[in-house]
Amino acid sequence: MRVLGIESSCDETGIALYDTEKGLVAHALFSQVAMHAEYGGVVPELASRDHIRKTLPLIDQVLTQAQLQRTDIDAVAYTAGPGLVGALLVGTAIGRSLAWALDIPAIAINHMEGHLLSPLLEDNPPDFPFVSLLVSGGHTLLVEVQAVGQYKLLGESIDDAVGEAFDKTAKMLGLDYPGGPVLAKLAEQGIADKYEFPRPMTNRPGLDFSFSGLKTFAMNTWRDSSQTEQDKANIALAFQTAAIETLAIKCKRALKQTSLSTLVVAGGVSANKALRTRLSAMPTINVYYPRPEFCSDNGAMIAFAGAMRSAGLEQAEKPSFSARPRWPLDELSPP
Ligand code: KG4
Ligand code: ZN
């Protein structure tokens, strides 16, 4: 079965084709980063308009790459939430229309489930059950995963997501958008232990996170420093170390609480090299990640999640649809 995946929840148009027998056949991505950089963040209306421009050409590009026709597609999976409502509606409307026209099933995919399953696209994928750490620009989640669709939320951020804290701290330090990877790069020039940042919510029980205080701590430290380039790099490193250490402490706690020994990490921040080094050094556990290009938003994870949910699907029965800007993972059910 060949599943076309459409991702348009934020500032990346991602298209991919996943074959349940051959694996990932083709994928393409258009990032809107350059367009939003001018504004220092994502402008939702511009994002929606650009998804309209890019989705169909990228679908054609992926089909050409795969040497297939539209009629060779057996199902269309599209991101229905969570995300920016206008952006979601573009992928949703195109996905549903295409499925309707081809008389094939349309599958509404939860974006965070896409991230959660993305490490399974790799050779040597993890076995269920596992603990998943999802770290993106909009979410920081710890989830106990028994199987596809069997998700128990263990903890989440009560304020900023970790990626958001990276982005806001980077912006405050005057770094380019999108700040997360730029801050991570600058941290490589930092001198360790120049500043000691707190590890929020680690000295009390529970698996929730809070990252907004860390961002404020970085802001105050910068304000009180001599504001040299070296100070900037030292603060970037201290912030990153504190964020990573906090994530690692909670992961260890989640694994202990669930008696599991497999950790699966995904979402934009899972590309962070220092995070990978820290988590992979944890004794007696196995850690899995997506390849770097599938850490951030992409169509492959949506096509794959669609394939995982495609068994027993009926034809798309009605032409109505909706997008869900908010859609908690634990509302999903098994396929
Ligand atoms: O998963 P994603 O592409 O989009 C959402 O679903 O939100 O995640 C984007 C987030 C941004 O906050 C970005 O700054 C962060 O991931 N990010 C990083 C790195 N690469 C991307 N944060 C820290 N270090 C990185 N290397
Ligand atoms: Zn994402």
Coordinates of C-alpha atoms and ligand atoms in Angstrom, one line a residue:
M1 CA 0.0 0.0 0.0
R2 CA 1.3 3.4 -1.0
V3 CA 0.5 6.3 1.4
L4 CA 1.1 9.9 0.4
G5 CA 1.9 12.1 3.5
I6 CA 1.2 15.9 3.7
E7 CA 2.6 18.0 6.5
S8 CA 1.6 21.7 6.7
S9 CA 1.1 22.4 10.4
C10 CA 3.6 25.3 10.7
D11 CA 6.4 26.7 8.5
E12 CA 7.4 23.6 6.5
T13 CA 5.6 22.0 3.6
G14 CA 6.6 18.3 3.7
I15 CA 5.4 15.7 1.2
A16 CA 6.4 12.0 1.2
L17 CA 5.4 8.6 -0.2
Y18 CA 5.6 5.6 2.1
D19 CA 5.1 2.1 0.7
T20 CA 4.2 -0.6 3.3
E21 CA 6.3 -3.1 1.5
K22 CA 9.3 -1.0 0.2
G23 CA 9.5 1.6 3.0
L24 CA 10.0 5.3 2.3
V25 CA 10.0 5.8 -1.5
A26 CA 10.4 9.6 -1.9
H27 CA 10.1 12.7 0.1
A28 CA 10.5 16.5 -0.4
L29 CA 10.4 19.5 1.9
F30 CA 10.1 23.2 1.5
S31 CA 11.1 25.3 4.5
Q32 CA 9.6 28.8 4.9
V33 CA 12.3 29.9 7.3
A34 CA 13.8 32.5 4.9
M35 CA 10.4 34.1 4.5
H36 CA 9.6 34.3 8.3
A37 CA 13.2 35.3 9.3
E38 CA 12.4 38.9 8.3
Y39 CA 9.7 39.0 11.0
G40 CA 11.7 37.1 13.7
G41 CA 9.0 34.4 13.9
V42 CA 6.3 32.5 12.0
V43 CA 3.6 34.8 10.5
P44 CA 0.6 32.4 10.3
E45 CA -1.2 34.1 7.3
L46 CA 2.1 34.0 5.3
A47 CA 2.6 30.4 6.3
S48 CA -0.9 29.4 5.0
R49 CA -0.4 31.2 1.7
D50 CA 2.9 29.6 1.1
H51 CA 1.6 26.1 1.8
I52 CA -1.1 26.8 -0.8
R53 CA 1.7 27.6 -3.3
K54 CA 3.9 24.7 -2.5
T55 CA 1.8 21.6 -1.7
L56 CA 0.7 20.5 -5.2
P57 CA 4.1 21.2 -6.9
L58 CA 5.8 19.2 -4.1
I59 CA 3.3 16.3 -4.5
D60 CA 4.1 16.2 -8.2
Q61 CA 7.9 16.4 -7.4
V62 CA 7.6 13.4 -5.0
L63 CA 5.6 11.4 -7.6
T64 CA 8.1 12.1 -10.3
Q65 CA 10.9 11.1 -8.0
A66 CA 9.1 7.8 -7.3
Q67 CA 8.2 7.4 -11.0
L68 CA 4.6 7.0 -10.1
Q69 CA 1.2 8.7 -11.0
R70 CA -1.4 10.1 -8.7
T71 CA -3.6 7.0 -9.4
D72 CA -0.8 4.8 -7.9
I73 CA -1.5 6.3 -4.4
D74 CA -3.6 4.1 -2.2
A75 CA -4.3 6.5 0.7
V76 CA -3.6 10.1 1.7
A77 CA -2.4 11.0 5.2
Y78 CA -2.4 14.6 6.2
T79 CA -1.6 16.5 9.4
A80 CA -5.0 17.6 10.9
G81 CA -3.5 19.1 14.2
P82 CA -2.1 20.3 16.4
G83 CA -0.7 23.5 14.7
L84 CA -1.7 26.7 13.1
V85 CA -5.3 26.4 12.0
G86 CA -4.9 28.1 8.6
A87 CA -1.8 26.1 7.8
L88 CA -3.4 22.9 8.9
L89 CA -6.5 23.6 6.7
V90 CA -4.4 23.8 3.6
G91 CA -2.9 20.3 4.0
T92 CA -6.3 19.0 5.2
A93 CA -8.3 20.5 2.3
I94 CA -5.8 19.3 -0.3
G95 CA -5.4 15.9 1.3
R96 CA -9.1 15.3 1.6
S97 CA -9.8 16.6 -1.9
L98 CA -7.2 14.4 -3.5
A99 CA -8.5 11.3 -1.6
W100 CA -12.0 12.2 -2.7
A101 CA -11.0 12.6 -6.3
L102 CA -9.1 9.4 -6.4
D103 CA -11.7 7.5 -4.3
I104 CA -9.2 6.4 -1.7
P105 CA -9.0 6.7 2.1
A106 CA -7.9 10.0 3.7
I107 CA -6.3 9.6 7.1
A108 CA -6.1 12.5 9.6
I109 CA -2.8 12.4 11.5
N110 CA -1.8 14.0 14.7
H111 CA 1.5 15.9 14.2
M112 CA 2.9 14.8 17.5
E113 CA 2.2 11.1 16.7
G114 CA 4.1 11.7 13.5
H115 CA 7.1 12.9 15.5
L116 CA 6.7 10.1 18.0
L117 CA 6.7 7.4 15.4
S118 CA 9.5 9.0 13.2
P119 CA 12.4 7.0 14.8
L120 CA 10.6 3.8 13.5
L121 CA 11.5 4.9 10.0
E122 CA 15.2 4.2 10.7
D123 CA 17.0 0.9 10.1
N124 CA 17.2 -0.9 13.5
P125 CA 14.0 0.7 14.9
P126 CA 13.0 0.5 18.6
D127 CA 10.6 -2.3 19.8
F128 CA 7.5 -1.4 21.8
P129 CA 7.0 -0.5 24.6
F130 CA 9.1 2.6 25.2
V131 CA 9.2 6.0 26.7
S132 CA 9.1 8.8 24.2
L133 CA 10.5 12.3 24.8
L134 CA 9.0 14.7 22.3
V135 CA 10.8 18.0 22.1
S136 CA 9.6 20.5 19.5
G137 CA 8.9 24.2 19.2
G138 CA 5.3 23.8 20.5
H139 CA 5.5 20.8 22.8
T140 CA 7.7 19.1 25.5
L141 CA 6.1 15.7 26.2
L142 CA 7.0 12.5 28.0
V143 CA 4.8 9.6 26.8
E144 CA 4.6 6.0 27.7
V145 CA 4.1 4.1 24.4
Q146 CA 2.7 0.6 24.4
A147 CA 1.9 0.4 20.7
V148 CA 0.8 2.6 17.8
G149 CA -2.1 4.6 19.3
Q150 CA -1.6 3.5 22.9
Y151 CA -0.2 6.6 24.5
K152 CA -0.2 7.6 28.2
L153 CA 1.0 11.1 28.9
L154 CA 3.5 11.1 31.7
G155 CA 4.5 14.7 31.8
E156 CA 4.5 18.0 29.7
S157 CA 5.6 21.6 29.9
I158 CA 3.4 23.8 32.0
D159 CA 4.6 26.9 30.1
D160 CA 7.1 27.3 27.3
A161 CA 8.1 24.2 25.2
V162 CA 11.9 23.5 25.3
G163 CA 12.3 24.5 21.6
E164 CA 10.4 27.7 22.3
A165 CA 12.7 28.5 25.2
F166 CA 15.7 27.9 22.9
D167 CA 14.2 30.3 20.3
K168 CA 13.2 33.0 22.8
T169 CA 16.6 32.9 24.6
A170 CA 18.4 33.1 21.2
K171 CA 16.2 36.1 20.2
M172 CA 17.0 37.8 23.5
L173 CA 20.8 37.3 22.8
G174 CA 20.3 38.8 19.3
L175 CA 20.8 35.6 17.4
D176 CA 19.3 34.9 14.0
Y177 CA 15.9 33.1 13.6
P178 CA 15.2 30.2 14.1
G179 CA 17.2 30.5 17.2
G180 CA 17.5 26.9 18.5
P181 CA 20.2 25.6 16.2
V182 CA 22.0 28.9 16.2
L183 CA 22.1 29.0 20.0
A184 CA 23.3 25.4 20.0
K185 CA 26.1 26.3 17.5
L186 CA 27.1 29.3 19.6
A187 CA 27.2 27.1 22.8
E188 CA 30.1 25.2 21.2
Q189 CA 32.2 28.4 21.8
G190 CA 31.1 28.7 25.4
I191 CA 33.3 28.0 28.4
A192 CA 31.7 25.5 30.8
D193 CA 30.8 26.4 34.4
K194 CA 31.1 30.2 33.9
Y195 CA 27.4 30.4 34.9
E196 CA 25.3 27.9 36.9
F197 CA 21.6 27.9 35.6
P198 CA 18.8 26.2 37.6
R199 CA 17.3 22.8 36.6
P200 CA 13.6 23.8 36.8
M201 CA 11.2 21.4 38.6
T202 CA 13.8 18.7 39.2
N203 CA 13.9 19.0 43.0
R204 CA 10.2 17.9 43.4
P205 CA 8.5 14.7 42.3
G206 CA 6.7 14.5 38.9
L207 CA 7.4 14.6 35.2
D208 CA 6.2 18.0 34.2
F209 CA 8.6 20.6 32.9
S210 CA 8.8 24.4 33.1
F211 CA 11.2 26.3 30.8
S212 CA 10.1 29.9 30.9
G213 CA 12.1 30.6 34.1
L214 CA 15.2 29.4 32.4
K215 CA 14.7 31.9 29.6
T216 CA 14.2 34.7 32.2
F217 CA 17.4 33.5 34.0
A218 CA 19.3 33.8 30.8
M219 CA 17.9 37.3 30.2
N220 CA 19.0 38.5 33.7
T221 CA 22.4 36.9 33.4
W222 CA 23.0 38.7 30.0
R223 CA 21.8 42.0 31.4
D224 CA 24.2 41.7 34.4
S225 CA 27.2 40.6 32.3
S226 CA 29.7 42.7 30.3
Q227 CA 27.8 41.6 27.2
T228 CA 30.9 40.5 25.3
E229 CA 30.7 37.8 22.5
Q230 CA 32.3 35.4 25.0
D231 CA 29.6 36.2 27.6
K232 CA 27.0 35.4 25.0
A233 CA 28.5 32.1 24.2
N234 CA 28.9 31.2 27.9
I235 CA 25.2 32.0 28.5
A236 CA 24.2 30.0 25.5
L237 CA 26.1 27.0 26.8
A238 CA 24.8 27.4 30.4
F239 CA 21.2 27.7 29.1
Q240 CA 21.6 24.6 26.9
T241 CA 23.3 22.6 29.6
A242 CA 20.5 23.4 32.1
A243 CA 17.8 22.6 29.6
I244 CA 19.4 19.3 28.6
E245 CA 20.2 18.3 32.2
T246 CA 16.5 18.9 33.1
L247 CA 15.3 16.7 30.2
A248 CA 17.8 14.0 31.1
I249 CA 16.7 14.0 34.8
K250 CA 13.0 13.6 33.8
C251 CA 13.7 10.9 31.2
K252 CA 15.6 8.9 33.8
R253 CA 12.7 9.4 36.2
A254 CA 10.1 8.4 33.6
L255 CA 12.0 5.2 32.7
K256 CA 12.2 4.2 36.4
Q257 CA 8.5 5.0 36.9
T258 CA 7.5 2.8 34.0
S259 CA 10.2 0.1 34.5
L260 CA 11.1 0.5 30.8
S261 CA 14.7 0.7 29.4
T262 CA 14.1 2.1 25.9
L263 CA 14.0 5.8 25.3
V264 CA 12.9 7.3 22.0
V265 CA 13.5 11.0 21.3
A266 CA 12.0 13.0 18.5
G267 CA 11.0 16.5 17.5
G268 CA 13.1 19.5 16.3
V269 CA 15.2 19.7 19.5
S270 CA 16.2 16.0 19.2
A271 CA 18.7 17.2 16.5
N272 CA 20.6 18.9 19.3
K273 CA 24.0 17.1 19.5
A274 CA 24.7 17.9 23.1
L275 CA 21.3 16.4 24.0
R276 CA 22.1 13.3 22.1
T277 CA 25.5 12.9 23.7
R278 CA 23.9 13.4 27.2
L279 CA 21.1 10.9 26.7
S280 CA 23.1 8.3 24.9
A281 CA 25.6 8.3 27.9
M282 CA 22.8 7.2 30.3
P283 CA 23.8 3.7 31.5
T284 CA 21.6 0.6 31.0
I285 CA 19.1 2.2 28.5
N286 CA 18.8 2.2 24.7
V287 CA 18.1 5.5 23.0
Y288 CA 16.7 5.9 19.5
Y289 CA 16.4 9.1 17.4
P290 CA 15.2 10.0 13.9
R291 CA 17.9 10.9 11.4
P292 CA 18.7 14.6 11.7
E293 CA 16.6 15.7 8.7
F294 CA 13.5 14.0 10.1
C295 CA 13.8 15.6 13.6
S296 CA 12.1 18.7 12.5
D297 CA 8.8 18.8 10.6
N298 CA 8.6 16.6 7.5
G299 CA 6.2 14.6 5.3
A300 CA 7.9 11.3 5.8
M301 CA 6.7 11.0 9.4
I302 CA 3.1 11.8 8.4
A303 CA 3.1 9.2 5.5
F304 CA 4.6 6.7 7.9
A305 CA 2.0 7.4 10.6
G306 CA -0.7 7.1 7.9
A307 CA 0.7 3.7 6.9
M308 CA 0.6 2.5 10.5
R309 CA -3.0 3.6 10.7
S310 CA -4.1 2.4 7.2
A311 CA -5.0 -1.2 8.1
G312 CA -8.8 -1.7 7.8
L313 CA -9.6 1.8 6.6
E314 CA -12.8 2.4 4.7
Q315 CA -13.0 4.8 1.8
A316 CA -13.2 8.4 2.8
E317 CA -17.0 8.4 3.3
K318 CA -17.9 12.0 3.5
P319 CA -16.5 15.2 2.0
S320 CA -16.5 17.2 5.2
F321 CA -13.4 17.7 7.3
S322 CA -11.9 19.8 10.1
A323 CA -8.5 20.7 11.5
R324 CA -7.7 20.6 15.2
P325 CA -5.3 23.4 16.3
R326 CA -5.2 21.6 19.7
W327 CA -5.2 17.8 19.8
P328 CA -3.8 16.0 22.8
L329 CA -1.9 12.7 22.0
D330 CA -3.8 10.7 24.7
E331 CA -7.1 11.3 22.8
L332 CA -5.9 9.0 20.0
S333 CA -7.0 5.4 19.8
P334 CA -5.2 2.3 18.3
P335 CA -5.6 2.0 14.5
Ligands
KG4_1 O1 9.6 19.7 15.5 P1 9.8 21.1 15.0 O2 10.5 21.2 13.7 O3 8.5 22.0 14.9 C1 7.5 21.9 15.8 O4 6.7 20.9 15.7 O5 7.5 22.8 16.7 O6 10.7 21.8 16.1 C2 11.2 23.1 15.9 C3 12.0 23.5 17.2 C4 12.4 25.0 17.1 O7 12.1 25.5 18.4 C5 13.9 24.9 16.9 O8 14.6 26.0 17.4 C6 14.3 23.7 17.6 O9 13.2 22.8 17.3 N1 15.6 23.1 17.2 C7 16.6 23.0 18.0 C8 17.7 22.5 17.2 N2 17.2 22.3 16.0 C9 15.9 22.7 16.0 N3 16.8 23.3 19.3 C10 18.0 23.1 19.9 N4 19.1 22.6 19.2 C11 18.9 22.3 17.9 N5 20.0 21.8 17.2
ZN2 ZN 6.8 19.4 14.7

